Coordinates of C-alpha atoms in Angstrom, one line a residue:
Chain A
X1 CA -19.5 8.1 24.8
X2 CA -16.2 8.6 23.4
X3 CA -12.8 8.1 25.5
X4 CA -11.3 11.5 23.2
X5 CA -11.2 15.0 23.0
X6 CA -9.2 14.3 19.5
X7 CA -9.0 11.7 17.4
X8 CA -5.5 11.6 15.8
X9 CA -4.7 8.5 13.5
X10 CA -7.5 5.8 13.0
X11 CA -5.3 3.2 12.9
X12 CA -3.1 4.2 15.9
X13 CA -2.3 1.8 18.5
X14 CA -2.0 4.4 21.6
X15 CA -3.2 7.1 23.4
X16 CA -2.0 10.1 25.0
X17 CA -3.7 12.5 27.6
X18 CA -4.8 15.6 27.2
X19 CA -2.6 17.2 29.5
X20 CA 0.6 15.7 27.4
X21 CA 0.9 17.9 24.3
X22 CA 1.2 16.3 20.5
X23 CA 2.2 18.6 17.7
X24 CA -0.6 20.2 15.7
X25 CA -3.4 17.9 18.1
X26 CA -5.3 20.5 20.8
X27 CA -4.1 20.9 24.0
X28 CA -6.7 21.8 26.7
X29 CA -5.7 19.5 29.8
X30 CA -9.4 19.1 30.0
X31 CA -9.8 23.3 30.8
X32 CA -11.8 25.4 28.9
X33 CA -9.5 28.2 29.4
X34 CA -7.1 26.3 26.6
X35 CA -9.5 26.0 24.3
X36 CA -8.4 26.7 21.1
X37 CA -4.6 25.8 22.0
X38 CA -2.4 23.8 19.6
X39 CA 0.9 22.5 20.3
X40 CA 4.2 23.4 18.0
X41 CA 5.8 20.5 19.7
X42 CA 5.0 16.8 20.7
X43 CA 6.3 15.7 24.7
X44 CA 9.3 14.0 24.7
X45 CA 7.3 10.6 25.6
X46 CA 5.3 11.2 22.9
X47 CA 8.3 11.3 20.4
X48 CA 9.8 8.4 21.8
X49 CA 6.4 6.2 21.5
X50 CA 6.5 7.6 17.5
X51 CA 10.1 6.7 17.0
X52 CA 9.2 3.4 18.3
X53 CA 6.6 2.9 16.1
X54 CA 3.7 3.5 18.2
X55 CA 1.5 5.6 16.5
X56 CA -1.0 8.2 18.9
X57 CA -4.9 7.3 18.1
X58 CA -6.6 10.4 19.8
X59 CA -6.3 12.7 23.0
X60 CA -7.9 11.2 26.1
X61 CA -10.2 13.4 28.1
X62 CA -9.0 14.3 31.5
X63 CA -10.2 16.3 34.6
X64 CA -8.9 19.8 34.6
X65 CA -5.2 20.0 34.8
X66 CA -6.0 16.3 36.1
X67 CA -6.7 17.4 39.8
X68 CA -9.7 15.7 39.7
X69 CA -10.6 11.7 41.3
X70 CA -10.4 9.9 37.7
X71 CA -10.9 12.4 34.9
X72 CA -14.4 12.5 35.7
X73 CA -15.3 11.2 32.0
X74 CA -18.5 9.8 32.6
X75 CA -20.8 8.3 34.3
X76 CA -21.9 4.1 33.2
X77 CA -25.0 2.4 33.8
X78 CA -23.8 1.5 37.0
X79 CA -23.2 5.4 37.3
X80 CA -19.7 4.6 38.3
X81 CA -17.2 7.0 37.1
X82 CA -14.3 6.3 34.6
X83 CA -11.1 7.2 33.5
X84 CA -11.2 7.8 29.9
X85 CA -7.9 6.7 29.1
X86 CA -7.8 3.2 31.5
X87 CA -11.0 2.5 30.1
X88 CA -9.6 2.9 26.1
X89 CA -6.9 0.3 27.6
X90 CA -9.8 -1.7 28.9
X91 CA -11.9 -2.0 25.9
X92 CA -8.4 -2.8 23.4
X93 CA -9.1 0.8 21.8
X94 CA -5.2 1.3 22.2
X95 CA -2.6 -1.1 23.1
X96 CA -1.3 1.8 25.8
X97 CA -2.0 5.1 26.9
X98 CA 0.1 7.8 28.6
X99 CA -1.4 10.1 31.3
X100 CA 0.4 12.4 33.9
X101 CA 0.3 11.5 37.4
X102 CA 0.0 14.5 39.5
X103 CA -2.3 13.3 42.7
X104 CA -2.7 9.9 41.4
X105 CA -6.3 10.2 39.3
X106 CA -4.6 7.8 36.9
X107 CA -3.8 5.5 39.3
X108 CA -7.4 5.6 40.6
X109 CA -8.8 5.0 37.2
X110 CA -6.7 2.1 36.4
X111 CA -7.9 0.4 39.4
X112 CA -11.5 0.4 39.2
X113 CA -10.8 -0.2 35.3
X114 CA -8.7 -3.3 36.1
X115 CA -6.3 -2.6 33.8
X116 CA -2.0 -1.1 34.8
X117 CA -0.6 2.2 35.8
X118 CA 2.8 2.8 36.4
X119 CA 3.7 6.3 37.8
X120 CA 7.6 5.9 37.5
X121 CA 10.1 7.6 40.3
X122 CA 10.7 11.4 39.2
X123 CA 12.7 12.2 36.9
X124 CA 12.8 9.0 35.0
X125 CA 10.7 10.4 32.1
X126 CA 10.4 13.5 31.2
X127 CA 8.4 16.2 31.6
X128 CA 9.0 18.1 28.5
X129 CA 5.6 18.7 26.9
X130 CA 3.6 18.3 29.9
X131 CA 1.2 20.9 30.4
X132 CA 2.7 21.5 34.1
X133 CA 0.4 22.1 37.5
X134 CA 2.6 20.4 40.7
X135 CA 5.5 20.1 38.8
X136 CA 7.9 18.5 41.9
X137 CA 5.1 15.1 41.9
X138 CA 3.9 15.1 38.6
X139 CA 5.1 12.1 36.3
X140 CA 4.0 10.5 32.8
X141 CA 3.4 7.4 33.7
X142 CA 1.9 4.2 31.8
X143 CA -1.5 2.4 31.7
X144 CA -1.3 -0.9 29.7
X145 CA -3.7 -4.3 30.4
X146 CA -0.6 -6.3 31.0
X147 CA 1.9 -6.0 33.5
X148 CA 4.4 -7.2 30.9
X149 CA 2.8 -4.4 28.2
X150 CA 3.0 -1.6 31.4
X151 CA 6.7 -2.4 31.9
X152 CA 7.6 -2.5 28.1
X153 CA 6.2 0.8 27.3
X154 CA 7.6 2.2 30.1
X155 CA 11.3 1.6 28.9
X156 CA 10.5 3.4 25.3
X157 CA 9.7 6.6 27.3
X158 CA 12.3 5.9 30.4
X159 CA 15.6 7.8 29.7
X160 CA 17.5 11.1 29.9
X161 CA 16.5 14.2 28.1
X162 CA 18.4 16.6 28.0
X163 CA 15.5 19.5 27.4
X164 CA 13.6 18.7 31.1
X165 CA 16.0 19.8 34.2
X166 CA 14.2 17.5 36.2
X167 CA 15.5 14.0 34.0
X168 CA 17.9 12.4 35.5
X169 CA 20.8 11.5 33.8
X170 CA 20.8 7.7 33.4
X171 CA 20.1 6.6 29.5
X172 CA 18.0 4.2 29.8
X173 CA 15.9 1.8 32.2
X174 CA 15.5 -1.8 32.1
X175 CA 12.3 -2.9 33.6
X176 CA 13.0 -7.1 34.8
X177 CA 9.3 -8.6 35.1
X178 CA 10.7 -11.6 36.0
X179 CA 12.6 -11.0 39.6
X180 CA 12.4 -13.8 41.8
X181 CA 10.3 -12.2 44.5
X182 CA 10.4 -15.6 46.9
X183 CA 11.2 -14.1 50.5
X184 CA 10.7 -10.8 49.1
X185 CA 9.2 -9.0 52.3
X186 CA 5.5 -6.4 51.3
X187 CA 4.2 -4.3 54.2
X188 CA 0.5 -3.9 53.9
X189 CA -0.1 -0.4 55.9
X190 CA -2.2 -0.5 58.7
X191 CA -4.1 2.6 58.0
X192 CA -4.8 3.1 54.1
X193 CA -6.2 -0.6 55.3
X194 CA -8.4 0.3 57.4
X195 CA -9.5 3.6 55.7
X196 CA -10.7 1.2 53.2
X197 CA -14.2 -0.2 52.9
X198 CA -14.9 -4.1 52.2
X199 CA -14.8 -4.6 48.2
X200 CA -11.3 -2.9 48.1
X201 CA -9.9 -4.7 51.4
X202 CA -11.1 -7.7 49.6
X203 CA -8.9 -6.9 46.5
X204 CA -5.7 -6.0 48.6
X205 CA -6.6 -9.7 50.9
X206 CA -6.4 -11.2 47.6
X207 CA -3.5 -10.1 46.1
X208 CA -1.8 -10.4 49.4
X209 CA -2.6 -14.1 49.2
X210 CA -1.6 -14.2 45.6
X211 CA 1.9 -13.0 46.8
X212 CA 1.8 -15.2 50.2
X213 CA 1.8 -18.0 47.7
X214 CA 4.5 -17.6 45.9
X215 CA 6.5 -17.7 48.8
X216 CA 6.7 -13.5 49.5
X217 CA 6.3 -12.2 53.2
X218 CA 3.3 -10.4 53.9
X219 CA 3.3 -7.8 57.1
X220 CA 0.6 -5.1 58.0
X221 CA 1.9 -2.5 60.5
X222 CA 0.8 1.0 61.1
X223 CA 2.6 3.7 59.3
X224 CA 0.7 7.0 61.0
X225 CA 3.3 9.2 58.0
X226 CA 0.4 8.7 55.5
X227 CA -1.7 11.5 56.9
X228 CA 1.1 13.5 56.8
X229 CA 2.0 12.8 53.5
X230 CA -1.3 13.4 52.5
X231 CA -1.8 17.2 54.1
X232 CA 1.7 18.1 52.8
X233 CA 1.1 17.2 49.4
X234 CA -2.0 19.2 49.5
X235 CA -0.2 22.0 50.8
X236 CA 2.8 21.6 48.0
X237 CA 0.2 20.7 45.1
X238 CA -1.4 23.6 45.5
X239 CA 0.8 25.9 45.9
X240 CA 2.7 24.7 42.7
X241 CA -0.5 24.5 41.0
X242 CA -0.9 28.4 41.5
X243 CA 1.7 28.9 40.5
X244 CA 2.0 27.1 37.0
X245 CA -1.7 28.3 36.4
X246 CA -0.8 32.1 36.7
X247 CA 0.3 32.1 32.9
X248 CA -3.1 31.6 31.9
X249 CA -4.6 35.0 31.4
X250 CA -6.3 35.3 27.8
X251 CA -3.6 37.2 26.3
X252 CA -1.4 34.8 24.2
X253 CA -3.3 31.7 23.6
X254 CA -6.2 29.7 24.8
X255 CA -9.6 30.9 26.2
X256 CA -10.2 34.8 26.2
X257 CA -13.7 36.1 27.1
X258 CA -16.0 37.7 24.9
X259 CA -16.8 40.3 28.0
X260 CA -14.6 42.7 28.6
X261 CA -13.9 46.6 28.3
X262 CA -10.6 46.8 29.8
X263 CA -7.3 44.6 30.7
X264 CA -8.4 43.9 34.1
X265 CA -12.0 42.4 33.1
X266 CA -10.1 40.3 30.4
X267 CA -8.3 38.8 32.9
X268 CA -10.6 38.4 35.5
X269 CA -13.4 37.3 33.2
X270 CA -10.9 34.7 31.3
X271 CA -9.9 33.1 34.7
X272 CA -13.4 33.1 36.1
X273 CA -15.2 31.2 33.0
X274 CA -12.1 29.5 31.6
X275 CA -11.5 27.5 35.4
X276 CA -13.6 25.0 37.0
X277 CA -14.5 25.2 41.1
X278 CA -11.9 23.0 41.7
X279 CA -9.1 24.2 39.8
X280 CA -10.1 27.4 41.4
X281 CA -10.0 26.6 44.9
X282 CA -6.8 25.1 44.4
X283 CA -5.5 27.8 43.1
X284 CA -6.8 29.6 46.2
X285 CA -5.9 27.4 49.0
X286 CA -2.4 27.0 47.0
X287 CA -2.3 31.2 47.0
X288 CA -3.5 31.0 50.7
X289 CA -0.7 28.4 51.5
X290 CA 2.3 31.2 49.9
X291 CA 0.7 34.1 51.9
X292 CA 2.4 36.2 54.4
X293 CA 1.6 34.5 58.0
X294 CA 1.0 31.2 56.3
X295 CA 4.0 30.5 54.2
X296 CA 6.1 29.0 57.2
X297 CA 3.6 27.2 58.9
X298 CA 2.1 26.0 55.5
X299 CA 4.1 25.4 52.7
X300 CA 7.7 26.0 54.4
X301 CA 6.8 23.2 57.2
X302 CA 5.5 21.1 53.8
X303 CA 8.6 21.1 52.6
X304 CA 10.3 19.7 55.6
X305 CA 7.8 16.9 55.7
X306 CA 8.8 16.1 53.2
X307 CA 12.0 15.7 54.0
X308 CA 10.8 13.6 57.3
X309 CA 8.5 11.2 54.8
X310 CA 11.2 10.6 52.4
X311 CA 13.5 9.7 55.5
X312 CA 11.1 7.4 57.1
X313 CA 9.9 6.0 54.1
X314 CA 13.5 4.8 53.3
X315 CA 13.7 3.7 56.2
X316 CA 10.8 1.1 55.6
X317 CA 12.5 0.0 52.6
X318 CA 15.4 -1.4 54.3
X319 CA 13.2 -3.8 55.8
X320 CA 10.4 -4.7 53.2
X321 CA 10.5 -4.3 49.3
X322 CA 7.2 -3.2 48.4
X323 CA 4.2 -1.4 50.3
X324 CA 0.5 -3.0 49.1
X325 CA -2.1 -0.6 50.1
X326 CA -5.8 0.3 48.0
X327 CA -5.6 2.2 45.6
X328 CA -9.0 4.0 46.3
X329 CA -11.2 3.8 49.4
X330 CA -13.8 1.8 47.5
X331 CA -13.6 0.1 44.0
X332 CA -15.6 3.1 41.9
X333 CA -16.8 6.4 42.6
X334 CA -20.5 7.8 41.6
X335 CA -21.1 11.2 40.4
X336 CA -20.9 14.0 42.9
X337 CA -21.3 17.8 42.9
X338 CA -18.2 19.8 41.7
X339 CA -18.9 21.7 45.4
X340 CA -17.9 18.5 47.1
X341 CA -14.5 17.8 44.6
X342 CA -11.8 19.8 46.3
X343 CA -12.4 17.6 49.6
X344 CA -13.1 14.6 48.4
X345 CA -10.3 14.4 46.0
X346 CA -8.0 15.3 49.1
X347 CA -9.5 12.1 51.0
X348 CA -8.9 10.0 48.2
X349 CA -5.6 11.7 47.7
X350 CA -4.7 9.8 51.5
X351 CA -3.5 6.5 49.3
X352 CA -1.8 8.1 46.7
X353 CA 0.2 11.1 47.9
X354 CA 3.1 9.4 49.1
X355 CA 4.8 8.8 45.8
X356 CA 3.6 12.1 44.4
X357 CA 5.6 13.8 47.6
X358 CA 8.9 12.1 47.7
X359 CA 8.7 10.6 43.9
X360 CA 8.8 6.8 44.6
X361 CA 7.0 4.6 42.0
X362 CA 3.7 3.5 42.5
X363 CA 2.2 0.7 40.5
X364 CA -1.5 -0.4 40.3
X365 CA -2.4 -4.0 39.5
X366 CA -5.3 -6.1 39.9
X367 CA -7.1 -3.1 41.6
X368 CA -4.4 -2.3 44.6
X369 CA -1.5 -0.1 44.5
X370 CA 2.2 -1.5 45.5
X371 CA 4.8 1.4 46.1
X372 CA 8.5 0.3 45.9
X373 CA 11.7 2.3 46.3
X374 CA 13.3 4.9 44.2
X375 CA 14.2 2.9 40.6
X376 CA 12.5 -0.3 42.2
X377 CA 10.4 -0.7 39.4
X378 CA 11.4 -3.9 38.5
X379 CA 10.6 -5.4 41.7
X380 CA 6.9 -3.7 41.5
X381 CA 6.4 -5.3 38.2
X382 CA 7.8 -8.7 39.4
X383 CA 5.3 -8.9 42.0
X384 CA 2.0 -7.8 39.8
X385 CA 3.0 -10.7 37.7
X386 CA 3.1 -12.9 40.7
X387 CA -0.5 -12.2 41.2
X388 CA -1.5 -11.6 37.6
X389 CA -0.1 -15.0 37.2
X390 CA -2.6 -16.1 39.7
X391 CA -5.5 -14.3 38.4
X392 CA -5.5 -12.1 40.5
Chain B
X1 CA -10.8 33.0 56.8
X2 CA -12.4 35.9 56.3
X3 CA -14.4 37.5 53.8
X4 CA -12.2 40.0 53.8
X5 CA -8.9 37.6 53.3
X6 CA -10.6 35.7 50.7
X7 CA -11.3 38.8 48.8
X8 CA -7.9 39.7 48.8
X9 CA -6.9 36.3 47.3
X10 CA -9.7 36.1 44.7
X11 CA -7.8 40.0 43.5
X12 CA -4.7 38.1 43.5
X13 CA -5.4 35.6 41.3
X14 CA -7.8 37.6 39.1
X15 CA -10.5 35.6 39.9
X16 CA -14.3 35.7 41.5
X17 CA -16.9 33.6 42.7
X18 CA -20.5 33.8 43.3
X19 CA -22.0 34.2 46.8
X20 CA -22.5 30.7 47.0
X21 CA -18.8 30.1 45.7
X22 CA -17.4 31.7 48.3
X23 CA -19.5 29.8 50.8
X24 CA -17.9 26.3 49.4
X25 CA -14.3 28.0 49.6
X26 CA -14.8 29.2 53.1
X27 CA -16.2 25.7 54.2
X28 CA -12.7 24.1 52.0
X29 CA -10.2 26.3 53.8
X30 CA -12.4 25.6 57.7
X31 CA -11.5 22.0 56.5
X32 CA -8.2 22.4 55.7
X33 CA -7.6 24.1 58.9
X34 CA -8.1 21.1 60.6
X35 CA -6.3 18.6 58.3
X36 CA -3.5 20.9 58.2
X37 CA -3.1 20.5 62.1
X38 CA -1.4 16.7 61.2
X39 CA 1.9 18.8 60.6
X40 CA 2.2 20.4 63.6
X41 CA 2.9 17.2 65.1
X42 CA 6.2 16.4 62.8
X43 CA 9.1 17.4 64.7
X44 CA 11.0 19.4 61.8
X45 CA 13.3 21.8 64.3
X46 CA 16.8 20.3 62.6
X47 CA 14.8 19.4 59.6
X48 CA 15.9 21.0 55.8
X49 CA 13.4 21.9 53.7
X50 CA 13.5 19.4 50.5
X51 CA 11.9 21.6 47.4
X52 CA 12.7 18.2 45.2
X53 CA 13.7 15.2 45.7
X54 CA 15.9 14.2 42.8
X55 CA 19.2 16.5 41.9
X56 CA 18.1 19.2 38.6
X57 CA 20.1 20.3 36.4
X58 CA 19.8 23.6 34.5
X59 CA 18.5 23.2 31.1
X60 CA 20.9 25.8 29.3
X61 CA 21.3 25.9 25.0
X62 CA 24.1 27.0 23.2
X63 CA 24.2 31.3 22.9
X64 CA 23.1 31.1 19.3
X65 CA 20.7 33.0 17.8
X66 CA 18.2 30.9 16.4
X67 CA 14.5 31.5 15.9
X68 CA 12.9 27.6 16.4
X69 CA 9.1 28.9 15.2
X70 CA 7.7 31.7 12.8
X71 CA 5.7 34.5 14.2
X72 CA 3.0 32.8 12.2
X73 CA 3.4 29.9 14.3
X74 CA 3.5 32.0 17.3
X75 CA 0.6 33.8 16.5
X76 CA -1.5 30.9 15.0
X77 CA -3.0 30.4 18.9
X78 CA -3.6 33.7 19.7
X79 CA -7.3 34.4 20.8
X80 CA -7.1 37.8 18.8
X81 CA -4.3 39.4 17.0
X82 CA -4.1 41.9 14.2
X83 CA -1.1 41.8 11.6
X84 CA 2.1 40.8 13.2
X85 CA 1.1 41.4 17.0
X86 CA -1.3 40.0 19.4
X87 CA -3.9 42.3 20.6
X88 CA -4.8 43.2 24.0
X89 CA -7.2 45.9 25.2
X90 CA -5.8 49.6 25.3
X91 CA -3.3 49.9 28.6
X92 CA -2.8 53.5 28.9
X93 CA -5.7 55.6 28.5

């Protein structure tokens, strides 16, 4: 099965996903209802990997809008699903690839994979040519099978632009791989732990060991803010995702049904075919979250937890450096009913939402995730190659 | 959530589902009922909302009249057009 929805250049040497536009490539973010829908303009990340000399081999299939568990692109003889775009990485199809990071499906993907993902802190590479959905948590990030390859694309695409009002303003980033992270303190939490069955607690024991012998300090404590994180996310995800998805309405571009006798079945009809079940009930739990009666309990409360997270969160990070948690309950998920994927993509979203809410980075090595603070990058990286090091 | 709430949300969004749709959705939003109750637990009196978490700037261009793609362009992903515009079913009848 192939890892595209468009093959680009032959001899290129990355990928890009599909919800990450490239001029004159289609754009569908793996929905139907933008079929047909070609780009005028590449993503600024994009144009910075070409300028670079990277040069894009195809279009990575994704979930829809990427609000599914790993891009759902198919099922192995294990039937174990994959992420298209870690598994291209995988198999040295593509030296990188870039995918957004919106509820952390990349970062799922890359684990059971085994290759990298970096989902950078917000606003350190833009958004511009990002076919939006949650656009306060969504990132490009990287996914490389190095940690020294993760890091080194990361600081092509890292840096100001002026076209995305959500860049920050410094330049440039330098990623250091080589930190000395002896007595650097990790905090394994307590309860993405335990929520965790036996293969992926195995991974995070051994990566924890990895790190315990290169002299870092590894503590588990309980952390109760993840379920909060989790639920507000949801909440915020939605709600943005409703939002973003409004525009699509079969008049301009993309998908337009064939059935139809008046404005109002166009619309309805072009939404209705051109969405999945759970792009749909995102939209309509997001819709449900804005509603009169529900707003202030639901998306106004998420908003201030938010707040609370981000505050106790940086709180944790004056004590430790980096948070090691799973990246996924298990190490690989097998094919399940689209009925099922609204809830189970919000239990699996328990491990990743954290960064996604309050825009930390969150890398994933060796098959576990380690969070770090706000432009920490370096020290995430320094720590994966620690345990790459050790083969882990 | 009712049948009757849902309804009105499916209208808003210009969408529908099928019988057995609507059963899934209704069995989504009973479980996010309950997962929504963690919230109610964070103390957020004194608390500011936070709509983003980095500082934004506004993306503004010079007031310069410029025209970046031809209505060809423009056009080129419309799902039907005829001569210049796009077309969309009559509005007034």
């Amino acid at each position: 099965m192939s890892y595209y929805v468009t093959k680009i250049n032959e001899n290129g040497n990355i990928a890009v996903d599909d919800t990450l536009l490239v001029k004159g490539a289609p754009a569908a973010a793996g929905s139907k209802i933008l079929k047909g829908f070609e780009p005028l303009f590449s993503a600024e990340a994009v144009v910075r990997l070409e300028n670079a000399g990277y040069t894009v081999l195809g279009k990575t299939k994704v979930g829809e809008f990427g609000l599914d568990l790993v891009g759902e692109f198919g099922v192995d003889a294990n039937d174990t699903l994959k992420g298209a775009a870690a598994e291209a990485v995988a198999n040295d199809e593509v030296a990188g690839a870039l995918c957004v990071d919106l509820n952390g499906a990349p970062r799922r993907a890359a684990a059971i994979s085994g290759v990298n993902f970096i989902k950078p802190t917000y606003g350190t590479v833009s958004r511009y040519g990002v076919i939006a959905a949650a656009c306060s948590g969504e990132q490009v990030g990287v996914c490389a099978k190095t940690v020294k390859s993760t890091a080194a694309l990361l600081s092509v695409i890292a840096g100001h632009d002026a076209k995305d009002g959500t860049s920050l303003e410094n330049e440039s980033y330098d990623y250091d791989t080589d930190l000395d992270v002896k007595g650097s303190k990790v905090l394994v939490i307590k309860e993405l732990f335990d929520a965790a069955d036996d293969t992926a607690k195995a991974k995070v024991d051994a990566f924890a060991e990895a790190l315990k012998a290169n002299g870092v300090v590894v503590e588990t404590a309980s952390f109760e803010t993840v379920f909060e994180a989790q639920a507000a996310w949801q909440i915020l995800m939605s709600a943005e995702t409703c939002n973003n998805l409004s525009r699509y309405d079969g008049v301009k571009f993309g998908y337009r049904t064939p059935n139809y006798n008046n404005i109002d079945e166009l619309y309805v009809n072009t939404r209705t075919e051109g969405m999945n079940l759970l792009t749909k009930a995102t939209v309509l739990y997001g819709s449900d979250v804005l509603s009169k009666g529900r707003y202030t309990d639901c998306y106004d409360k998420s908003l201030k937890v938010r707040r609370v997270v981000y505050d106790k969160v940086k709180e944790l990070f004056g004590s430790f450096d980096a948070i090691l948690t799973p990246a996924l309950s298990s190490t690989g998920y097998n094919a399940y009913s689209i009925n099922d994927a609204f809830l189970k993509v919000y239990g699996e979203s328990l491990f990743t939402a954290i960064p996604n809410l309050i825009g930390i980075p969150a890398l994933v090595s060796g098959g576990v995730q380690l969070m770090g603070n706000h432009f920490d990058e370096g020290m995430l990286f320094s720590l994966a190659l620690t345990a790459e090091r050790s083969g882990k | 959530m009712t049948s009757e709430k849902l309804k009105g949300l499916l209208d808003l969004n210009e969408l529908a589902l099928t019988d057995d749709e609507q059963t899934v959705m209704q069995n989504i939003f009973k479980a996010m009922e309950q997962n929504e109750k963690v919230l109610e637990k964070v103390d957020t009196t004194d608390t500011k909302v936070m709509v983003h978490v980095m500082p934004m700037t506004n993306v503004l261009r010079e007031d310069v009249r410029n025209q970046p793609f031809t209505r060809d362009e423009l056009l080129k992903g419309a799902p039907e057009c005829s001569d210049d515009s796009w077309q969309v079913p009559r509005l007034v009848k």
